[in-house]
Amino acid sequence: MSAPEPSGKLSYAQAGVDIEAGDRAVDLIRAAVARTARPEVIGGIGGFAGLFDASRLTRYRRPLLASATDGVGTKVMIARELGVYDTIGIDLVAMVADDLVVCGAEPLFLTDYVVCGRVDPRRVAAIVGGVAEGCVQAGCALIGGETAEHPGHLAPGDFDLAGAATGVVEADRLLGPDRVRPGDVVIAMASSGLHSNGFSLVRRVLSEAGPELGLDAVPAGLERPLGEELLTPTRIYARDCLALADGCEVHAFAHVTGGGLALNLSRVLPPHADAALDRATWRPQPVFGLLAERGGIAEGELERVFNMGVGMAAIVANSDADAALDLLTSRGLPAWLAGEITEGAGVTRLFGRHPA
């Protein structure tokens, strides 16, 4: 006996969810996702799960799988206000893939999650197109994801995104605190700007400063509109770090995200060693000084919240310092010797002043 037909007239669309819009979004992102494919990827998007051929792991003596998940925080609100959606996905991949590479793992694949108050297929396609571009830069495949519509939870123009990625590293090449020793050097790699951390503080500064710090303004010290500066995509270091680990004696990496350089570098120090970094070795981008001046933010708080111009740090054997710098320079990544590892108690100390 067949089930009775529903007698009501209320539909999912009337509740605010447009299934057809989600389907159109998927159609628009197919080509972008295809750009990220690796030989190990089985099939394409549209299935219930992404497939990755794990036989690749038989090349390893003892493969360790690494996983990471993250989002981009309230930077999405700047993207929404500017109506620029094609770079925020790059930020997402950077946050996830570069967490994987810290332990020496090669990012293999990533899945994303985009949630909107209302699905606009072209906006979703732009967001996921940025995720795909980030995956190309990181060398990982975008093998799946989800686009969701949450009416009543998010306003029609609101959105958020998150992602998770998996990587692999040979067990005897795992990087971390147990490899770090006094006498090592710390090499800093330049950030592209604010990256994706501290935007709640950034937005507070902008709101209190008023129109003079509008997103279309070009404040003194900047060479482009403030909104464009804030939306600069996060630099992705994955391939550079893997090349460095292959070519030099790297002991640890630190991805500089929330908490700043000192906190994140301390996470990869053993309990018997400190990192001593000289601020005089680099000049942070002007946007950091702008925020400090207009927001009245103390230096300690700036360094606790923002990357201050360093997006990734490598702890390298002293004997390989020059080779490491040469390798990164040859790859077009600005890098410099920022300090050293000393006897200590597992903390990072910054000294000196940044150049004026």
Tab-separated table of C-alpha atoms in Angstrom:
chain	number	residue	atom	x	y	z
A	1	MET	CA	0.000	0.000	0.000
A	2	SER	CA	1.558	3.289	-1.082
A	3	ALA	CA	2.109	6.166	1.316
A	4	PRO	CA	-0.480	8.941	1.142
A	5	GLU	CA	0.413	12.134	-0.690
A	6	PRO	CA	1.257	15.017	1.674
A	7	SER	CA	-1.764	17.248	2.101
A	8	GLY	CA	0.078	20.488	2.956
A	9	LYS	CA	1.488	23.026	0.509
A	10	LEU	CA	4.576	24.141	2.430
A	11	SER	CA	7.822	23.475	0.549
A	12	TYR	CA	11.531	23.476	1.363
A	13	ALA	CA	11.922	26.524	-0.881
A	14	GLN	CA	9.292	28.365	1.144
A	15	ALA	CA	11.352	27.571	4.248
A	16	GLY	CA	14.306	29.303	2.576
A	17	VAL	CA	16.284	26.414	1.062
A	18	ASP	CA	16.715	26.305	-2.714
A	19	ILE	CA	17.903	22.826	-3.704
A	20	GLU	CA	18.136	23.786	-7.364
A	21	ALA	CA	20.473	26.689	-6.528
A	22	GLY	CA	22.788	24.242	-4.771
A	23	ASP	CA	22.782	22.002	-7.835
A	24	ARG	CA	23.622	24.956	-10.074
A	25	ALA	CA	26.511	25.856	-7.777
A	26	VAL	CA	27.918	22.330	-8.093
A	27	ASP	CA	27.739	22.558	-11.884
A	28	LEU	CA	29.630	25.863	-11.832
A	29	ILE	CA	32.515	24.542	-9.729
A	30	ARG	CA	33.234	21.331	-11.644
A	31	ALA	CA	35.942	22.818	-13.845
A	32	ALA	CA	37.689	24.525	-10.925
A	33	VAL	CA	37.726	21.318	-8.873
A	34	ALA	CA	39.044	19.336	-11.857
A	35	ARG	CA	42.153	21.574	-11.880
A	36	THR	CA	43.193	20.163	-8.502
A	37	ALA	CA	43.082	16.496	-9.479
A	38	ARG	CA	46.033	14.274	-8.630
A	39	PRO	CA	46.606	10.814	-10.155
A	40	GLU	CA	45.362	9.200	-6.942
A	41	VAL	CA	41.915	10.798	-7.117
A	42	ILE	CA	39.145	8.398	-8.110
A	43	GLY	CA	36.122	9.919	-9.829
A	44	GLY	CA	34.970	13.519	-9.511
A	45	ILE	CA	32.643	15.633	-7.430
A	46	GLY	CA	29.014	14.673	-6.985
A	47	GLY	CA	29.359	11.450	-5.024
A	48	PHE	CA	28.686	10.967	-1.343
A	49	ALA	CA	32.400	10.740	-0.550
A	50	GLY	CA	35.659	11.696	-2.223
A	51	LEU	CA	37.924	8.789	-3.130
A	52	PHE	CA	41.722	8.745	-2.986
A	53	ASP	CA	43.808	5.725	-4.004
A	54	ALA	CA	45.657	4.758	-0.805
A	55	SER	CA	47.965	2.343	-2.638
A	56	ARG	CA	50.243	5.366	-2.977
A	57	LEU	CA	51.069	4.813	0.692
A	58	THR	CA	52.783	1.500	-0.129
A	59	ARG	CA	55.791	3.569	-1.222
A	60	TYR	CA	56.352	4.473	2.422
A	61	ARG	CA	58.125	2.281	4.955
A	62	ARG	CA	55.916	3.579	7.782
A	63	PRO	CA	53.448	6.213	6.583
A	64	LEU	CA	51.898	8.508	9.157
A	65	LEU	CA	48.654	10.222	8.178
A	66	ALA	CA	48.278	13.813	9.359
A	67	SER	CA	44.989	15.700	9.478
A	68	ALA	CA	44.049	19.323	10.069
A	69	THR	CA	40.904	21.428	9.992
A	70	ASP	CA	40.338	25.174	10.159
A	71	GLY	CA	38.398	28.137	8.830
A	72	VAL	CA	39.199	31.753	7.986
A	73	GLY	CA	37.382	33.511	10.808
A	74	THR	CA	35.781	36.911	10.402
A	75	LYS	CA	37.851	37.754	7.333
A	76	VAL	CA	34.776	36.447	5.497
A	77	MET	CA	32.951	39.600	6.636
A	78	ILE	CA	35.449	41.788	4.764
A	79	ALA	CA	34.954	39.654	1.642
A	80	ARG	CA	31.185	39.977	1.971
A	81	GLU	CA	31.328	43.746	2.450
A	82	LEU	CA	33.542	44.186	-0.606
A	83	GLY	CA	31.682	41.604	-2.670
A	84	VAL	CA	34.988	39.886	-3.477
A	85	TYR	CA	34.743	36.122	-3.088
A	86	ASP	CA	37.465	34.580	-5.255
A	87	THR	CA	40.379	34.806	-2.775
A	88	ILE	CA	38.919	33.790	0.572
A	89	GLY	CA	39.174	30.115	-0.411
A	90	ILE	CA	42.935	30.507	-0.846
A	91	ASP	CA	43.051	31.618	2.784
A	92	LEU	CA	41.213	28.465	3.797
A	93	VAL	CA	43.681	26.150	2.077
A	94	ALA	CA	46.616	28.041	3.568
A	95	MET	CA	45.254	27.669	7.077
A	96	VAL	CA	44.804	23.915	6.677
A	97	ALA	CA	47.576	22.760	4.327
A	98	ASP	CA	50.287	24.746	6.077
A	99	ASP	CA	49.319	23.244	9.420
A	100	LEU	CA	49.941	19.820	7.875
A	101	VAL	CA	53.360	20.688	6.483
A	102	VAL	CA	54.613	21.785	9.918
A	103	CYS	CA	55.239	18.133	10.798
A	104	GLY	CA	56.724	17.451	7.368
A	105	ALA	CA	53.549	16.002	5.880
A	106	GLU	CA	52.710	16.411	2.210
A	107	PRO	CA	49.082	17.576	1.828
A	108	LEU	CA	47.199	14.963	-0.193
A	109	PHE	CA	43.569	16.046	-0.307
A	110	LEU	CA	41.128	18.544	1.155
A	111	THR	CA	37.372	18.801	1.598
A	112	ASP	CA	35.539	22.083	2.128
A	113	TYR	CA	32.287	23.218	3.709
A	114	VAL	CA	30.533	26.395	2.554
A	115	VAL	CA	27.446	27.535	4.472
A	116	CYS	CA	25.285	30.449	3.321
A	117	GLY	CA	22.161	32.222	4.430
A	118	ARG	CA	21.061	31.932	0.831
A	119	VAL	CA	22.899	30.025	-1.884
A	120	ASP	CA	23.937	32.285	-4.739
A	121	PRO	CA	25.446	29.834	-7.255
A	122	ARG	CA	27.908	32.355	-8.688
A	123	ARG	CA	29.109	33.435	-5.274
A	124	VAL	CA	29.575	29.822	-4.186
A	125	ALA	CA	31.434	29.123	-7.432
A	126	ALA	CA	33.779	32.050	-6.762
A	127	ILE	CA	34.439	30.884	-3.196
A	128	VAL	CA	35.122	27.284	-4.196
A	129	GLY	CA	37.154	28.500	-7.170
A	130	GLY	CA	39.443	30.160	-4.628
A	131	VAL	CA	39.646	26.918	-2.649
A	132	ALA	CA	40.622	25.120	-5.862
A	133	GLU	CA	43.300	27.703	-6.626
A	134	GLY	CA	44.672	27.260	-3.114
A	135	CYS	CA	44.764	23.501	-3.587
A	136	VAL	CA	46.719	23.954	-6.826
A	137	GLN	CA	49.222	26.135	-4.964
A	138	ALA	CA	49.510	23.612	-2.119
A	139	GLY	CA	49.676	20.581	-4.424
A	140	CYS	CA	46.675	18.818	-2.888
A	141	ALA	CA	43.431	17.623	-4.438
A	142	LEU	CA	40.005	19.048	-3.651
A	143	ILE	CA	38.102	15.765	-3.548
A	144	GLY	CA	34.790	16.813	-2.073
A	145	GLY	CA	32.810	19.249	-0.020
A	146	GLU	CA	29.413	20.480	1.018
A	147	THR	CA	27.388	23.590	0.282
A	148	ALA	CA	24.653	24.268	2.815
A	149	GLU	CA	21.892	26.843	3.117
A	150	HIS	CA	20.917	27.984	6.633
A	151	PRO	CA	18.028	30.462	6.400
A	152	GLY	CA	17.146	31.961	9.743
A	153	HIS	CA	20.579	31.102	11.083
A	154	LEU	CA	22.513	33.328	8.676
A	155	ALA	CA	21.310	36.439	6.858
A	156	PRO	CA	20.880	35.990	3.081
A	157	GLY	CA	24.232	37.599	2.293
A	158	ASP	CA	26.192	35.901	5.071
A	159	PHE	CA	28.454	32.914	4.567
A	160	ASP	CA	31.225	30.980	6.249
A	161	LEU	CA	33.607	28.284	5.144
A	162	ALA	CA	35.812	25.647	6.705
A	163	GLY	CA	37.925	22.772	5.489
A	164	ALA	CA	39.771	19.644	6.496
A	165	ALA	CA	42.796	18.086	4.874
A	166	THR	CA	44.850	14.909	5.091
A	167	GLY	CA	48.564	14.516	4.455
A	168	VAL	CA	51.265	11.892	4.840
A	169	VAL	CA	54.798	11.832	6.186
A	170	GLU	CA	57.366	9.065	6.555
A	171	ALA	CA	57.662	8.258	10.272
A	172	ASP	CA	61.409	8.737	10.412
A	173	ARG	CA	61.071	12.151	8.706
A	174	LEU	CA	58.521	13.504	11.161
A	175	LEU	CA	59.515	17.019	12.202
A	176	GLY	CA	59.007	18.521	15.639
A	177	PRO	CA	60.427	19.446	19.035
A	178	ASP	CA	62.398	16.237	19.542
A	179	ARG	CA	64.685	17.224	16.642
A	180	VAL	CA	65.340	20.796	17.790
A	181	ARG	CA	68.558	21.503	19.673
A	182	PRO	CA	70.566	24.531	20.853
A	183	GLY	CA	72.739	25.862	18.061
A	184	ASP	CA	70.013	25.555	15.408
A	185	VAL	CA	68.964	28.704	13.572
A	186	VAL	CA	65.513	30.157	12.952
A	187	ILE	CA	64.699	31.178	9.404
A	188	ALA	CA	61.689	33.443	8.926
A	189	MET	CA	59.552	33.366	5.784
A	190	ALA	CA	57.667	36.504	4.831
A	191	SER	CA	53.912	36.703	5.148
A	192	SER	CA	51.790	38.308	2.444
A	193	GLY	CA	50.175	40.578	5.046
A	194	LEU	CA	47.618	39.914	7.745
A	195	HIS	CA	46.820	36.429	6.460
A	196	SER	CA	43.612	35.223	8.209
A	197	ASN	CA	44.099	35.982	11.885
A	198	GLY	CA	43.107	38.888	14.078
A	199	PHE	CA	40.241	40.162	11.950
A	200	SER	CA	37.913	40.649	14.899
A	201	LEU	CA	40.434	43.184	16.208
A	202	VAL	CA	40.907	44.644	12.720
A	203	ARG	CA	37.164	45.209	12.330
A	204	ARG	CA	36.986	46.813	15.779
A	205	VAL	CA	39.732	49.261	14.788
A	206	LEU	CA	37.914	50.092	11.542
A	207	SER	CA	34.570	50.597	13.261
A	208	GLU	CA	36.031	52.993	15.817
A	209	ALA	CA	38.101	54.909	13.257
A	210	GLY	CA	35.070	55.708	11.100
A	211	PRO	CA	35.039	56.716	7.399
A	212	GLU	CA	38.713	57.689	7.346
A	213	LEU	CA	39.502	53.980	7.499
A	214	GLY	CA	36.833	52.882	5.056
A	215	LEU	CA	37.596	49.862	2.922
A	216	ASP	CA	37.874	52.046	-0.191
A	217	ALA	CA	40.264	54.515	1.472
A	218	VAL	CA	44.012	54.562	0.787
A	219	PRO	CA	45.512	55.496	4.177
A	220	ALA	CA	48.960	57.051	4.444
A	221	GLY	CA	51.577	54.328	4.211
A	222	LEU	CA	49.529	52.030	1.972
A	223	GLU	CA	49.729	51.965	-1.795
A	224	ARG	CA	46.277	50.509	-2.435
A	225	PRO	CA	42.784	50.624	-0.928
A	226	LEU	CA	42.560	49.279	2.591
A	227	GLY	CA	39.989	46.643	1.637
A	228	GLU	CA	42.308	45.240	-1.004
A	229	GLU	CA	45.120	45.134	1.545
A	230	LEU	CA	42.982	43.290	4.068
A	231	LEU	CA	41.798	40.715	1.524
A	232	THR	CA	45.309	39.855	0.304
A	233	PRO	CA	45.301	36.041	0.207
A	234	THR	CA	47.331	34.151	2.770
A	235	ARG	CA	50.637	32.918	1.387
A	236	ILE	CA	50.733	29.137	1.013
A	237	TYR	CA	54.080	27.669	2.086
A	238	ALA	CA	53.422	23.941	1.691
A	239	ARG	CA	55.502	23.275	-1.412
A	240	ASP	CA	58.316	25.567	-0.279
A	241	CYS	CA	58.514	23.846	3.101
A	242	LEU	CA	58.525	20.388	1.542
A	243	ALA	CA	61.311	21.438	-0.827
A	244	LEU	CA	63.258	22.847	2.106
A	245	ALA	CA	62.840	19.644	4.125
A	246	ASP	CA	64.037	17.621	1.124
A	247	GLY	CA	67.064	19.826	0.463
A	248	CYS	CA	68.250	20.804	3.945
A	249	GLU	CA	68.395	19.555	7.516
A	250	VAL	CA	65.146	20.982	8.817
A	251	HIS	CA	64.217	20.142	12.393
A	252	ALA	CA	60.850	21.888	12.750
A	253	PHE	CA	58.442	24.365	11.181
A	254	ALA	CA	56.036	26.758	12.885
A	255	HIS	CA	52.972	28.102	11.063
A	256	VAL	CA	52.390	31.617	12.401
A	257	THR	CA	48.642	31.999	12.918
A	258	GLY	CA	46.569	33.043	15.935
A	259	GLY	CA	48.849	33.789	18.874
A	260	GLY	CA	51.601	35.303	16.753
A	261	LEU	CA	55.198	34.343	16.136
A	262	ALA	CA	56.345	33.765	19.721
A	263	LEU	CA	53.496	31.490	20.760
A	264	ASN	CA	53.509	29.387	17.607
A	265	LEU	CA	57.277	28.964	17.506
A	266	SER	CA	57.235	27.912	21.169
A	267	ARG	CA	54.885	25.063	20.214
A	268	VAL	CA	57.760	23.324	18.380
A	269	LEU	CA	60.451	23.882	21.000
A	270	PRO	CA	61.613	21.149	23.393
A	271	PRO	CA	61.443	21.944	27.131
A	272	HIS	CA	65.200	22.513	27.317
A	273	ALA	CA	65.571	25.105	24.539
A	274	ASP	CA	64.497	28.682	23.774
A	275	ALA	CA	64.237	30.622	20.526
A	276	ALA	CA	65.817	34.088	20.509
A	277	LEU	CA	64.615	36.281	17.624
A	278	ASP	CA	65.897	39.719	16.682
A	279	ARG	CA	63.182	42.119	15.501
A	280	ALA	CA	65.867	44.170	13.740
A	281	THR	CA	66.130	41.471	11.050
A	282	TRP	CA	62.836	42.423	9.388
A	283	ARG	CA	60.354	45.239	8.801
A	284	PRO	CA	56.646	44.347	9.157
A	285	GLN	CA	54.333	45.507	6.384
A	286	PRO	CA	52.834	49.007	6.851
A	287	VAL	CA	49.350	47.631	7.579
A	288	PHE	CA	50.497	46.459	11.015
A	289	GLY	CA	51.734	49.920	11.946
A	290	LEU	CA	48.542	51.445	10.612
A	291	LEU	CA	46.398	49.242	12.836
A	292	ALA	CA	48.639	49.920	15.839
A	293	GLU	CA	48.484	53.680	15.378
A	294	ARG	CA	44.775	54.001	14.601
A	295	GLY	CA	43.710	51.440	17.162
A	296	GLY	CA	46.111	52.325	19.943
A	297	ILE	CA	47.321	48.723	20.061
A	298	ALA	CA	50.408	48.059	22.158
A	299	GLU	CA	53.360	46.212	20.652
A	300	GLY	CA	52.853	43.186	22.865
A	301	GLU	CA	49.240	42.844	21.772
A	302	LEU	CA	50.175	43.280	18.103
A	303	GLU	CA	52.704	40.460	18.384
A	304	ARG	CA	50.232	38.267	20.246
A	305	VAL	CA	47.474	38.653	17.641
A	306	PHE	CA	49.149	39.173	14.254
A	307	ASN	CA	51.982	37.502	12.332
A	308	MET	CA	53.853	40.843	12.046
A	309	GLY	CA	55.306	39.911	8.670
A	310	VAL	CA	56.371	36.306	9.370
A	311	GLY	CA	53.990	33.625	8.145
A	312	MET	CA	56.164	30.545	8.608
A	313	ALA	CA	59.378	29.832	10.502
A	314	ALA	CA	61.838	26.996	9.994
A	315	ILE	CA	64.281	25.681	12.577
A	316	VAL	CA	67.292	24.443	10.640
A	317	ALA	CA	70.682	22.989	11.503
A	318	ASN	CA	73.230	25.819	11.689
A	319	SER	CA	75.380	24.154	9.021
A	320	ASP	CA	72.503	24.373	6.525
A	321	ALA	CA	71.472	27.970	7.189
A	322	ASP	CA	72.963	29.430	4.000
A	323	ALA	CA	71.713	26.563	1.845
A	324	ALA	CA	68.198	26.979	3.255
A	325	LEU	CA	68.150	30.701	2.526
A	326	ASP	CA	69.475	30.121	-1.003
A	327	LEU	CA	66.821	27.488	-1.673
A	328	LEU	CA	63.937	29.666	-0.493
A	329	THR	CA	65.259	32.666	-2.407
A	330	SER	CA	65.490	30.584	-5.580
A	331	ARG	CA	61.807	29.734	-5.147
A	332	GLY	CA	60.877	33.411	-4.926
A	333	LEU	CA	60.054	33.338	-1.216
A	334	PRO	CA	61.552	36.188	0.862
A	335	ALA	CA	63.326	34.640	3.852
A	336	TRP	CA	65.977	35.687	6.339
A	337	LEU	CA	67.923	34.541	9.373
A	338	ALA	CA	65.841	35.784	12.314
A	339	GLY	CA	67.479	34.150	15.324
A	340	GLU	CA	68.796	31.034	16.971
A	341	ILE	CA	67.948	28.243	19.376
A	342	THR	CA	69.613	28.496	22.788
A	343	GLU	CA	69.564	26.615	26.062
A	344	GLY	CA	66.363	27.475	27.886
A	345	ALA	CA	62.925	26.413	29.023
A	346	GLY	CA	60.846	26.095	25.841
A	347	VAL	CA	59.933	29.741	25.242
A	348	THR	CA	60.446	32.248	22.440
A	349	ARG	CA	62.030	35.609	23.233
A	350	LEU	CA	61.898	38.575	20.862
A	351	PHE	CA	64.425	41.356	21.364
A	352	GLY	CA	65.486	44.564	19.604
A	353	ARG	CA	63.346	46.876	17.502
A	354	HIS	CA	62.020	46.618	13.963
A	355	PRO	CA	63.679	49.006	11.496
A	356	ALA	CA	61.845	52.330	11.226
